[in-house]
Short mmCIF file of C-alpha atoms and ligand atoms in Angstrom, two decimals:
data_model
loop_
_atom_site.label_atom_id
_atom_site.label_comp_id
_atom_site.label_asym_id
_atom_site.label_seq_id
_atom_site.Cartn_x
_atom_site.Cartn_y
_atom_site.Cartn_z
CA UNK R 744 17.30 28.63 -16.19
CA UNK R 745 13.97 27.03 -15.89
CA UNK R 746 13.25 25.28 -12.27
CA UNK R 747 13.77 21.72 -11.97
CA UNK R 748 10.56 19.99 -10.66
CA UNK R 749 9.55 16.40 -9.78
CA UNK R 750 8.11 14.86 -12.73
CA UNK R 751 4.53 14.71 -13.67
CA UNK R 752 2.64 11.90 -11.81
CA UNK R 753 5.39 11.50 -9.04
CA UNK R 754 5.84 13.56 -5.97
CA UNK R 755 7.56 14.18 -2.78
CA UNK R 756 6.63 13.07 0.56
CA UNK R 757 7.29 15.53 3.67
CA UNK R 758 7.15 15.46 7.28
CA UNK R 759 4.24 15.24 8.86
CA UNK R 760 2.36 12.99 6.30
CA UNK R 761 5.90 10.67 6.14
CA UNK R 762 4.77 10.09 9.74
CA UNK R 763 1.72 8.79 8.79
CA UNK R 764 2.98 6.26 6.12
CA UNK R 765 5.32 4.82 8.45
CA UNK R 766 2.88 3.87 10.75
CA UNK R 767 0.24 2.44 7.81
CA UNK R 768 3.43 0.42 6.83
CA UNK R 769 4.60 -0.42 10.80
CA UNK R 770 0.54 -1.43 11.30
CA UNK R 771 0.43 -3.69 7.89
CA UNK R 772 4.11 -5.30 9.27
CA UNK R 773 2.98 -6.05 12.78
CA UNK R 774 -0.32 -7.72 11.13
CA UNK R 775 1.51 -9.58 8.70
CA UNK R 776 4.04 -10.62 11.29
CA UNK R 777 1.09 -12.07 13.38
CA UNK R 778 -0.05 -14.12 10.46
CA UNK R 779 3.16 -16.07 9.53
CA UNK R 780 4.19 -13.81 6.46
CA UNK R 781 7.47 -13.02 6.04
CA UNK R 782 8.90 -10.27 3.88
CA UNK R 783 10.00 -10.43 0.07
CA UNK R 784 11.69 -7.48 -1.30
CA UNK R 785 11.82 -7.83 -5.27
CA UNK R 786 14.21 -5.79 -7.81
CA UNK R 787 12.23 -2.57 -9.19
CA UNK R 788 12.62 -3.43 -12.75
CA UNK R 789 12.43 -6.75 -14.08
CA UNK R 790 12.60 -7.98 -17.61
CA UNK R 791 9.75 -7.06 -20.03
CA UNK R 792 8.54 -10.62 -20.73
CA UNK R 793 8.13 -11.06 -17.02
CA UNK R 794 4.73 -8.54 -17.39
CA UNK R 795 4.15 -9.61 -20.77
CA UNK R 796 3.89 -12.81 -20.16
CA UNK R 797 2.36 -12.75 -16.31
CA UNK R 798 -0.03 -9.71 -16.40
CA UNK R 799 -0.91 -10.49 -19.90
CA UNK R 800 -0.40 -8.15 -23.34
CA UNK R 801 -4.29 -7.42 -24.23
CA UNK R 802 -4.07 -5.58 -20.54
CA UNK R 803 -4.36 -1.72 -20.23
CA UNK R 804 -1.17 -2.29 -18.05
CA UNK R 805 1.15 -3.81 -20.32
CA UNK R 806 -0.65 -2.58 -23.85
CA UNK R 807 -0.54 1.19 -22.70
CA UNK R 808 0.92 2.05 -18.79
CA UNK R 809 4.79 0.61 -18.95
CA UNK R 810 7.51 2.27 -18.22
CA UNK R 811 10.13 0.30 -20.92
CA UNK R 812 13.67 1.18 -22.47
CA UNK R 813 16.26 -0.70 -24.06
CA UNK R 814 19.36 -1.58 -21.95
CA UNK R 815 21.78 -0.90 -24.18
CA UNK R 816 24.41 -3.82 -24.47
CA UNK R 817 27.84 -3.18 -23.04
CA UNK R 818 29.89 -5.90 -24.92
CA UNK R 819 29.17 -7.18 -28.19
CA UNK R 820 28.75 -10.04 -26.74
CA UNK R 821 25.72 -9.13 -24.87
CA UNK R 822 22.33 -8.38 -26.59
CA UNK R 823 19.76 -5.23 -25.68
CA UNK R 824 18.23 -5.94 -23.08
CA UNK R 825 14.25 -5.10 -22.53
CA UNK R 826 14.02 -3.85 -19.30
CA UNK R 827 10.27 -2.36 -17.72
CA UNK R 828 9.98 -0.57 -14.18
CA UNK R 829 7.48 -3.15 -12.25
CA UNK R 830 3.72 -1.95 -12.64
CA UNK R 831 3.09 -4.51 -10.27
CA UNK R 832 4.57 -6.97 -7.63
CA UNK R 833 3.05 -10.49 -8.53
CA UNK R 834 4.71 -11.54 -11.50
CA UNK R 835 8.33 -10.61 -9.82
CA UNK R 836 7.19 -12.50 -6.85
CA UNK R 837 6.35 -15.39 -8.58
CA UNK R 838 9.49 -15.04 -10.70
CA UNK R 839 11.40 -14.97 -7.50
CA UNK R 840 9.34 -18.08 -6.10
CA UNK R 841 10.53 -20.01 -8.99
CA UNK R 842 14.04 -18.86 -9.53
CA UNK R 843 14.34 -19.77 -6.24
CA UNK R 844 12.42 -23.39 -5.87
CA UNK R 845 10.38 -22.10 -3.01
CA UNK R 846 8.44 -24.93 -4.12
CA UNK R 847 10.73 -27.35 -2.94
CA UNK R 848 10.34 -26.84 0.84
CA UNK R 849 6.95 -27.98 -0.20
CA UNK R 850 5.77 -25.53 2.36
CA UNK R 851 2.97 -22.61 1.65
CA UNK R 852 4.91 -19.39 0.86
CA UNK R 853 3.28 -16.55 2.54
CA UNK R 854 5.35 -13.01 1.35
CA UNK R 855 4.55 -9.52 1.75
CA UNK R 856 6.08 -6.68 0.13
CA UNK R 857 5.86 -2.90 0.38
CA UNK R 858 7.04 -0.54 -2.24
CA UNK R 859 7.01 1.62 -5.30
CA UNK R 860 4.98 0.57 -8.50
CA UNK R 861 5.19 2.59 -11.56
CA UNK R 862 2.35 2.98 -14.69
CA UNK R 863 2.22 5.36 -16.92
CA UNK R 864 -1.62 6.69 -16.33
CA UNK R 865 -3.06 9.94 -16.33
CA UNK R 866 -2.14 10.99 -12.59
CA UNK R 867 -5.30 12.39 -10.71
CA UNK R 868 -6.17 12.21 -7.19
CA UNK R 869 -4.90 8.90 -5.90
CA UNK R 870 -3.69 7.93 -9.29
CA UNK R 871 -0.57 8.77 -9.80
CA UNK R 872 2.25 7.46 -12.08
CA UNK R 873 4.77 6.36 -9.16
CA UNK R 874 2.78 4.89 -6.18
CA UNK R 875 3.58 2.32 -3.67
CA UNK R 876 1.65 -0.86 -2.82
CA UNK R 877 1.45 -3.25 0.24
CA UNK R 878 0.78 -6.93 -1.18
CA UNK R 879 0.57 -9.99 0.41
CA UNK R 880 0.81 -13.16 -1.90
CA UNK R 881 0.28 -17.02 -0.41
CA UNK R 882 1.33 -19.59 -2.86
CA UNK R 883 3.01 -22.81 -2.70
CA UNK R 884 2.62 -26.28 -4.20
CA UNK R 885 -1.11 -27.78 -4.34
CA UNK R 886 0.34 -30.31 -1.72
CA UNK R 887 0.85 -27.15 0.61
CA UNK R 888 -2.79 -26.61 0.28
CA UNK R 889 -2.49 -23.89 -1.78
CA UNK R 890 -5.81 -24.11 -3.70
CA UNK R 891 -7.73 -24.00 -0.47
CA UNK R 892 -10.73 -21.85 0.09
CA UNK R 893 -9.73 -21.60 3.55
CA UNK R 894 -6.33 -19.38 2.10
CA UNK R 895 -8.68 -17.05 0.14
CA UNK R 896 -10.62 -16.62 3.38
CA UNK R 897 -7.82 -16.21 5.96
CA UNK R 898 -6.42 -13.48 3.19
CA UNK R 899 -9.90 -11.65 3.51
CA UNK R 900 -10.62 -11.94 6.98
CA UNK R 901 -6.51 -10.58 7.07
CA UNK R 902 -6.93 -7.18 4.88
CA UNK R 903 -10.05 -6.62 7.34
CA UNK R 904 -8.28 -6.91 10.59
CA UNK R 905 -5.30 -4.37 8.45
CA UNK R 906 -7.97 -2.10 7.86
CA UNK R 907 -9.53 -2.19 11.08
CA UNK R 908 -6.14 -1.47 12.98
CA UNK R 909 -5.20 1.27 10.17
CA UNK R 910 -8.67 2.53 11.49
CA UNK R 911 -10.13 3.13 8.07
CA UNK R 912 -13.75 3.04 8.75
CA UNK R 913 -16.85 2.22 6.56
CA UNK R 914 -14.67 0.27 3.75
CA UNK R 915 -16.90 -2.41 1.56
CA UNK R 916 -15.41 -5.79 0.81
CA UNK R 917 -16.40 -6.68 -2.57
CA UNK R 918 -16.14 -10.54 -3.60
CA UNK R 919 -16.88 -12.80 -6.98
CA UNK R 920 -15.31 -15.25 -8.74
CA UNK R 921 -13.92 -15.54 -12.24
CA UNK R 922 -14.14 -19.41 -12.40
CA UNK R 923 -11.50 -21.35 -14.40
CA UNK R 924 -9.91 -20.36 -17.41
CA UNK R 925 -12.58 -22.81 -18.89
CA UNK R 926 -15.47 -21.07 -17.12
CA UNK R 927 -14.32 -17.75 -18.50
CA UNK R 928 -13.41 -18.95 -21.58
CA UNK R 929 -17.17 -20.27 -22.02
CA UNK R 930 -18.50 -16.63 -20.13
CA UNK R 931 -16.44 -14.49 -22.83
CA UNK R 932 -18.51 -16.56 -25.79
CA UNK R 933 -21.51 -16.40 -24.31
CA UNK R 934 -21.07 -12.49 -23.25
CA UNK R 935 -19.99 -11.97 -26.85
CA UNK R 936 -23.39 -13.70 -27.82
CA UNK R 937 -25.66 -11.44 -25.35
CA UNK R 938 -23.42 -7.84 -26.44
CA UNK R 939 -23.81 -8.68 -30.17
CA UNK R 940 -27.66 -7.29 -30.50
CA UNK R 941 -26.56 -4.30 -27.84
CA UNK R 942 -23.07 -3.37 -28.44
CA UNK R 943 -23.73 -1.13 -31.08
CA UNK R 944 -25.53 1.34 -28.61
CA UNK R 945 -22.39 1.29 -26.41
CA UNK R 946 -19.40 3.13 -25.89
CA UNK R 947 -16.52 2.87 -28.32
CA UNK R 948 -14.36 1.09 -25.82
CA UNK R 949 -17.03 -1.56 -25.24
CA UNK R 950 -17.36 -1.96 -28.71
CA UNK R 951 -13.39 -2.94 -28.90
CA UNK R 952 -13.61 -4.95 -25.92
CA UNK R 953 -16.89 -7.17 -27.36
CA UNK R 954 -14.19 -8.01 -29.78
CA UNK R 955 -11.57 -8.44 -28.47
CA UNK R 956 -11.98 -9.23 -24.32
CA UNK R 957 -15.88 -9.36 -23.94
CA UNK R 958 -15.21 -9.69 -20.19
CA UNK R 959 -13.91 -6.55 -19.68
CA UNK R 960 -17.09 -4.63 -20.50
CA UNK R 961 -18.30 -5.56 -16.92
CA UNK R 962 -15.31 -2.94 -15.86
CA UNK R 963 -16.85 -0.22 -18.19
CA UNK R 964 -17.99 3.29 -16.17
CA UNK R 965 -20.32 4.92 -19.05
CA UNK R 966 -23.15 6.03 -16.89
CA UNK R 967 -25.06 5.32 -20.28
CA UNK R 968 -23.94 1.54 -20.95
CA UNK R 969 -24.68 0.60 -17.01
CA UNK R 970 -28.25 -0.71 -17.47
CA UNK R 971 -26.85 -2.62 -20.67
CA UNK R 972 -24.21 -4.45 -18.71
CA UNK R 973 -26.68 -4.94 -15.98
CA UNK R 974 -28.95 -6.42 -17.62
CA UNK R 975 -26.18 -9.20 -19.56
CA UNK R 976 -25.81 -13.16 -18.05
CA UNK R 977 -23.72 -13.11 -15.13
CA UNK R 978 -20.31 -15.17 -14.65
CA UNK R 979 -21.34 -16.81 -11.69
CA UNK R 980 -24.10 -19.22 -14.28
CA UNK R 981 -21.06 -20.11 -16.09
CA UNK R 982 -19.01 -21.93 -13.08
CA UNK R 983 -18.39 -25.38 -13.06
CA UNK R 984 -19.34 -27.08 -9.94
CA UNK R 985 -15.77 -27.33 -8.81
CA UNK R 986 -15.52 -23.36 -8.63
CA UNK R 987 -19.11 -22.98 -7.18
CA UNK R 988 -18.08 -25.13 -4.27
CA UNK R 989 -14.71 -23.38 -3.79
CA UNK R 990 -16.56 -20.16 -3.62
CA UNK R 991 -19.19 -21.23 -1.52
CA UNK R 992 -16.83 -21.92 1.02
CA UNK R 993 -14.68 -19.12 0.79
CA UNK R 994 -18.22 -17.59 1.38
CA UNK R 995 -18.91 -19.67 4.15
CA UNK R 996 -15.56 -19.39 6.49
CA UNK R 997 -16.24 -15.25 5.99
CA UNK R 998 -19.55 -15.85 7.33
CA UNK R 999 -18.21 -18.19 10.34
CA UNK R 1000 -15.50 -15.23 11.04
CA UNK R 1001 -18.16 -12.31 10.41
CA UNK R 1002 -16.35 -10.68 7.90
CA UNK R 1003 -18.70 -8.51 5.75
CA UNK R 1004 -19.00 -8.83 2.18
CA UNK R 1005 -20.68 -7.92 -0.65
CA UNK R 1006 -21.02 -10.30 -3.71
CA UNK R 1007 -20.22 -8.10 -6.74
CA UNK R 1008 -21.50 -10.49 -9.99
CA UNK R 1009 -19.64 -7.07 -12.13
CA UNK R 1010 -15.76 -7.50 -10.59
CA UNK R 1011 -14.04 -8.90 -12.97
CA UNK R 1012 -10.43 -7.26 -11.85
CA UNK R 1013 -8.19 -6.20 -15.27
CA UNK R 1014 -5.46 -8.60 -14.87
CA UNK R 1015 -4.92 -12.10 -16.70
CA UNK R 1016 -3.97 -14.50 -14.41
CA UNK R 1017 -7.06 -14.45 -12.21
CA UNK R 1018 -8.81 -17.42 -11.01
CA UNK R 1019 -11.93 -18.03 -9.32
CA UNK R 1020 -11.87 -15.70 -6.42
CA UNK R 1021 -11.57 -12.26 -7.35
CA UNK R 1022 -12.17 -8.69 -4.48
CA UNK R 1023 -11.88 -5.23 -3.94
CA UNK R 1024 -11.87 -3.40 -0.71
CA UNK R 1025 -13.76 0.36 -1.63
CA UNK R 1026 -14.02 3.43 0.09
CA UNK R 1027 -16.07 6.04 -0.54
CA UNK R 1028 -14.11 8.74 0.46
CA UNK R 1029 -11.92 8.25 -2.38
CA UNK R 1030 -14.21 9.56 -5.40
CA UNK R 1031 -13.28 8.11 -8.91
CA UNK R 1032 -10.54 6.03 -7.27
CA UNK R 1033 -12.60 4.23 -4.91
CA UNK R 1034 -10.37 1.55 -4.26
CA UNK R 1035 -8.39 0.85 -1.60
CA UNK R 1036 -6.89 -2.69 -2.73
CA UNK R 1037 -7.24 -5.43 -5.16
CA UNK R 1038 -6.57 -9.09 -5.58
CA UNK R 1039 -7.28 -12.61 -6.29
CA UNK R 1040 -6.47 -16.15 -6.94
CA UNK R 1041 -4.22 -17.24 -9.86
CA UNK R 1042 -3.20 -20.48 -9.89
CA UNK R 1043 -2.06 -20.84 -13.61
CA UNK R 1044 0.65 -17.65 -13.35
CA UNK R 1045 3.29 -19.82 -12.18
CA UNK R 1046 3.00 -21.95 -15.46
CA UNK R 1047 2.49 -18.93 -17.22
CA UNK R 1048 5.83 -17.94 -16.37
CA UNK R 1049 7.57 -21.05 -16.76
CA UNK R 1050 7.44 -22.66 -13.62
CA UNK R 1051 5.70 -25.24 -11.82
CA UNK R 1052 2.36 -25.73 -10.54
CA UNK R 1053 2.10 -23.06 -7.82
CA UNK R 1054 -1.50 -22.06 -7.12
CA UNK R 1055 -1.86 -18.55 -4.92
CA UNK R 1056 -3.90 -16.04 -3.56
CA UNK R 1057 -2.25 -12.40 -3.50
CA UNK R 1058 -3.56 -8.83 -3.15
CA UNK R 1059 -2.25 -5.07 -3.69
CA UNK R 1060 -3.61 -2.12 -1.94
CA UNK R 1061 -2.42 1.19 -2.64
CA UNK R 1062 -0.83 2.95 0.29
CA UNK R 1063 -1.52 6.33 -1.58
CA UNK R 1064 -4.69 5.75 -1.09
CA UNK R 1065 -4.84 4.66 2.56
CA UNK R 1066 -3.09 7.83 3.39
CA UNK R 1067 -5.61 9.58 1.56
CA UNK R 1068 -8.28 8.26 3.17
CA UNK R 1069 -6.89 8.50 6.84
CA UNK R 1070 -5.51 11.84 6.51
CA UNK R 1071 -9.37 12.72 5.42
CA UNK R 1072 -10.48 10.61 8.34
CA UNK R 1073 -7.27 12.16 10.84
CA UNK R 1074 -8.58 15.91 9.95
CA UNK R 1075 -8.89 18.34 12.55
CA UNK R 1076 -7.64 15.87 15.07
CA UNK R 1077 -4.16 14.45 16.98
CA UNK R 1078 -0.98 15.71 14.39
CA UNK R 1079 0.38 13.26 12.34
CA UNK R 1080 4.39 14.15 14.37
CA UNK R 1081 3.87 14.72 17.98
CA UNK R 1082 5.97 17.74 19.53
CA UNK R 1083 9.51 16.53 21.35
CA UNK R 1084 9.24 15.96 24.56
CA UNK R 1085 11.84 18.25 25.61
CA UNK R 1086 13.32 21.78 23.56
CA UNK R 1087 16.94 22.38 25.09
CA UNK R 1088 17.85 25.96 25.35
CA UNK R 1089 21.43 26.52 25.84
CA UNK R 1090 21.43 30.12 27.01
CA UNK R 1091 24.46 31.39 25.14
CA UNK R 1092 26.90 29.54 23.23
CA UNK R 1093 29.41 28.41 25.94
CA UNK R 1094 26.50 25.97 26.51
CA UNK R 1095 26.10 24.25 23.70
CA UNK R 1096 28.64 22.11 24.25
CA UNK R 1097 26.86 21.10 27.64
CA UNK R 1098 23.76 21.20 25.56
CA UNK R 1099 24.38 18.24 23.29
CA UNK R 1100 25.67 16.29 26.35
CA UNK R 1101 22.89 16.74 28.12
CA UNK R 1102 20.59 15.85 24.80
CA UNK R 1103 22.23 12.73 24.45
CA UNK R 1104 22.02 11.54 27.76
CA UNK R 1105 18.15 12.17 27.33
CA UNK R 1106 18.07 10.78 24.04
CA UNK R 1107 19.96 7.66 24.97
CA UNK R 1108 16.90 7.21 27.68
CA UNK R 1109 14.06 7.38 24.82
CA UNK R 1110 13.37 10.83 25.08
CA UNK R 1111 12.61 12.40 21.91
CA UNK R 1112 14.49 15.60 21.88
CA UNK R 1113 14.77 18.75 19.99
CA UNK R 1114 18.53 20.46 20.55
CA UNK R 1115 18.28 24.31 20.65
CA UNK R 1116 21.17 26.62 19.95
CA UNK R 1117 22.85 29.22 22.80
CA UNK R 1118 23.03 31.56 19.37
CA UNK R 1119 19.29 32.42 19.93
CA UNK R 1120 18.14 35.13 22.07
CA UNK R 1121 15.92 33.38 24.87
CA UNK R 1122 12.67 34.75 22.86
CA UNK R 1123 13.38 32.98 19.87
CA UNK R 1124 14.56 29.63 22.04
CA UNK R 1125 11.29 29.94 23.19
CA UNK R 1126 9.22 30.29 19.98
CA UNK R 1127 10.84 28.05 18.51
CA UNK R 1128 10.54 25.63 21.00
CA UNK R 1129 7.16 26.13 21.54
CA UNK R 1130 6.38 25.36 17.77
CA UNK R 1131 8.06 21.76 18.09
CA UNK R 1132 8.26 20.48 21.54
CA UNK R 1133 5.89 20.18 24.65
CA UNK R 1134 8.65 21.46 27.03
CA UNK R 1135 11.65 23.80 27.31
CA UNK R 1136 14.17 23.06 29.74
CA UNK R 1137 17.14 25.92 30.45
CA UNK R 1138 20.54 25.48 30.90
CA UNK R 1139 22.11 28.44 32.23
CA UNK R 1140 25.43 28.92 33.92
CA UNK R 1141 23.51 28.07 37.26
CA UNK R 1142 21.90 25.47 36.09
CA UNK R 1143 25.18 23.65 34.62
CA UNK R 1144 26.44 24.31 38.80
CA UNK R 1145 23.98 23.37 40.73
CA UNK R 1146 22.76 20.68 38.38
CA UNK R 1147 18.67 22.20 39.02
CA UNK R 1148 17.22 22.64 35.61
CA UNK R 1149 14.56 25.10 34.93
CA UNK R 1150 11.65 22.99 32.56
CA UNK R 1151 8.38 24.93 31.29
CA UNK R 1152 5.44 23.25 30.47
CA UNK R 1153 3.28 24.93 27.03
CA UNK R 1154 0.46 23.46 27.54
CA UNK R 1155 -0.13 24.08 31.57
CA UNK R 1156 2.35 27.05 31.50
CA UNK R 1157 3.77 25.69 34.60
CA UNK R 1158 7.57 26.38 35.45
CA UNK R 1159 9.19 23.95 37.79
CA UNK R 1160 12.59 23.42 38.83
CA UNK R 1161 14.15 19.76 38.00
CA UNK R 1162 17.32 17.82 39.61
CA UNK R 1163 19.28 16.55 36.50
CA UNK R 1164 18.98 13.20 37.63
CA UNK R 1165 15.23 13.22 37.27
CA UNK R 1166 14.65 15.08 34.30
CA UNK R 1167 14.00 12.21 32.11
CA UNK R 1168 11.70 11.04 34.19
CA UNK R 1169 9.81 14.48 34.38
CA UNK R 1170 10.06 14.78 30.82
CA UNK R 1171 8.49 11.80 29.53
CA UNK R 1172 5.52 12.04 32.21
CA UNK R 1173 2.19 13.53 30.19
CA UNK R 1174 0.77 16.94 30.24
CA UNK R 1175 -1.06 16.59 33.34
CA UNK R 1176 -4.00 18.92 32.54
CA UNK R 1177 -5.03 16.48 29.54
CA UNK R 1178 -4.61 19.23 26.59
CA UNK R 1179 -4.80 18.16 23.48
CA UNK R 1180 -1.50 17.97 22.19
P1 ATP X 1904 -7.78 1.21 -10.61
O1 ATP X 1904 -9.08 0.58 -10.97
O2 ATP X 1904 -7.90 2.22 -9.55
O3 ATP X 1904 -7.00 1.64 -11.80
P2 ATP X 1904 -6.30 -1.23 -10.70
O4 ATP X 1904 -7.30 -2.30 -10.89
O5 ATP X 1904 -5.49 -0.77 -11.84
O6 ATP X 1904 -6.94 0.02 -9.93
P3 ATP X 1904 -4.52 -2.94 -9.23
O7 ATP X 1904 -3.63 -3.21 -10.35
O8 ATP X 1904 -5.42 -3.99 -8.75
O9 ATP X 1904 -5.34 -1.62 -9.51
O10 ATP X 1904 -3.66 -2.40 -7.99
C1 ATP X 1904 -4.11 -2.55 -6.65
C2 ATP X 1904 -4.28 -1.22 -5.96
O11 ATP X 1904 -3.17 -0.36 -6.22
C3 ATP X 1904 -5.47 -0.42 -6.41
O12 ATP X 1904 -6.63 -0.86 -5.76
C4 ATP X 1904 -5.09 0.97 -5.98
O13 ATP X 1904 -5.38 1.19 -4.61
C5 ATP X 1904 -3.61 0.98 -6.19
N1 ATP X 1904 -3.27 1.64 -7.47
C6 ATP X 1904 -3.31 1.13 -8.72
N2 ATP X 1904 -2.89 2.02 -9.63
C7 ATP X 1904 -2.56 3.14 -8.92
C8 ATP X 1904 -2.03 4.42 -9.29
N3 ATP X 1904 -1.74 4.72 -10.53
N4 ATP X 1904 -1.81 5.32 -8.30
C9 ATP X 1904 -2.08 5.01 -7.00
N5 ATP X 1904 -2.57 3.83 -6.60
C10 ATP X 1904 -2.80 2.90 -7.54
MG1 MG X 1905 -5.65 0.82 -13.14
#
């Protein structure tokens, strides 16, 4: 029988590295926490005409990377259902903000989520076909303020305080803005006007895009077509003066907070409902997949779904990625898992009993602790022992009596005897000769 495997573009996540997404996602809850958001937790697959209609059909998401089936009907009263695996978090957030009147408190809505997206790509490194996200979205009612520039720039200045505490270094904030649906409306006919003497030298998927989305040419990564799209108007000549001002002063409170940014006249960001202010946070360590998150305003989704007027601001980075980059960052130094503090080595099975009690008096006091068995020979206790905790403490016969246990430390190879009563104490206190653990 052939050997069951995960499927192509998934995987499975192990200790150590599990250690290290829990604390990207215990770092991104403690910021969010700080700024107001609370936490939305969405169902994993919504109905198709939720994407369809909210990340838009001509996208390379919905046209080509969906996961969809037919939910059979189980009555004949019911009808087949079209049901799709989320490829995104945005449109079932704002599905959820309006099935639920959030709107009503006529208070700002600020959400985070964390968890698995699904597109059917062509999995590479940090591409891959399930992968999780950590979004934020801020939305609300225009009377909650919601079209603010100051939201946009509290987001920003946000996703760099997460990165700076996730202690990804040297990440570029990349910043534009799309304008109205009017502004790009009137960019996509005059872009169709400047491709129309060039296109013909360009790549076959510009060529389909100058048709059908001129816009997304600006996304195109032909090394041949870059001095092509360089050289074509730019979307920020096409802004009304309502969008100029909103971006100048997204501009301006990043500037006030120091927050540094790159204007990036070419980021154009592949879904539908954006609005005016569009970003990317790159890396470089990341090669092709350079970035680490997306996002932007899109204050006619809502509406595009059905529901009220609910400007927002959202973003999505991709945790896949930040683990990437940190364990890249991390390598060489600290392990992801520390060692236990403590190994306990029953020595012989008439101990174990004693063994777990004593473990769970130590556990119950914070100690992390790794539970031996009296099974082993004492060479193996310590070997193993060695391999997963920073101390071995022996309980023996005598020890069980006179209630003296005998604790060695790995890393100064010291051997000292410990009353019971203070071995949690002794346990927890550092390596005192500063090794690196
Ligand atoms: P890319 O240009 O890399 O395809 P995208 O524009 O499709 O990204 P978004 O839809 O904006 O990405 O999603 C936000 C973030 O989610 C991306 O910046 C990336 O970090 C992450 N991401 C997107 N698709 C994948 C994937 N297939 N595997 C892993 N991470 C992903
Ligand atoms: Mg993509």
């Amino acid at each position: 029988m052939s050997t069951l495997k995960a499927v192509r573009g998934t995987r499975d996540l192990l200790p150590p590295e599990t250690a290290l997404w829990n604390r990207i996602e215990s770092t991104a809850r403690s910021v969010f926490a700080r700024y107001n958001f609370g936490e939305i937790r969405t169902p994993v697959f919504e109905d198709t005409a939720l994407f369809a209609r909210g990340v838009g059909e001509e996208t390379d998401i919905v046209s080509k990377e969906m996961y969809t089936w037919e939910d059979r009907a189980r009555a004949q009263s019911e009808k087949n259902l079209s049901l799709t695996l989320r490829p995104e978090n945005t449109a079932g957030v704002v599905r959820a903000y309006i099935e639920h009147q959030l709107g009503e408190t006529g208070q700002l809505q600020k959400l985070y989520y964390i968890g698995p997206q699904f597109r059917r790509e062509r999995p590479q490194k940090g591409r891959y076909r399930q992968f999780s996200q950590i979004g934020a979205e801020v939305i609300g009612p225009p009377s909650s303020g919601s079209e603010s520039p100051l939201r946009d720039a509290e987001v920003l200045e946000m996703l760099a305080t997460l990165l700076d505490e996730l202690g990804i270094t040297g990440w570029t904030l990349h910043i534009n803005s799309v304008g109205s649906a009017a502004d790009r409306a009137r960019y996509n006919e005059t872009l169709r006007a400047a491709l129309a003497p060039v296109v013909g030298q360009m790549c076959e998927d510009c060529q389909r895009r100058a048709v059908t989305n001129p816009l997304r040419v600006l996304d195109c990564k032909v090394p041949a077509d870059q001095h092509l799209i360089d050289a074509l108007p730019k979307i920020s000549d096409s802004l009304d003066e309502e969008s100029q001002k909103h971006f100048a002063a997204v501009t301006a409170a990043l500037d006030s907070a120091a927050v540094p940014y790159t204007r990036n006249h070419r980021l154009v960001r592949g879904l539908d409902y954006y609005t005016r202010t569009t970003f990317e946070f790159t890396h470089g360590g990341l090669g092709a997949q350079n970035a680490l998150l997306g996002g932007g305003r899109y204050d006619g989704l809502s509406e595009m779904i059905g529901g009220p007027k609910a400007p927002g601001i959202g973003f999505a980075m991709g945790e896949d990625r930040l683990v990437l980059t940190l364990l890249a960052q991390l390598e060489g130094s600290a392990p992801l898992q520390p060692k236990a503090d403590g190994y306990i080595a029953p020595l012989g099975e008439s101990l174990n009993a004693a063994a777990l009690a004593l473990a769970r008096d130590l556990r119950r006091q914070g100690l992390w602790i790794e539970l031996g068995d009296g099974a082993f020979r004492l060479k193996k206790s310590f070997e193993t022992a060695d391999k997963t905790a920073r101390q071995i403490v022996i309980l023996g016969e005598d020890e069980l009596q006179s209630g003296i246990l005998t604790v060695k430390n790995f890393s100064t190879g010291l051997q000292t005897k410990v009353p019971r009563q203070e071995l949690a104490a002794f346990l927890s206190t550092p390596p005192s000769d500063g090794a690196s653990e």
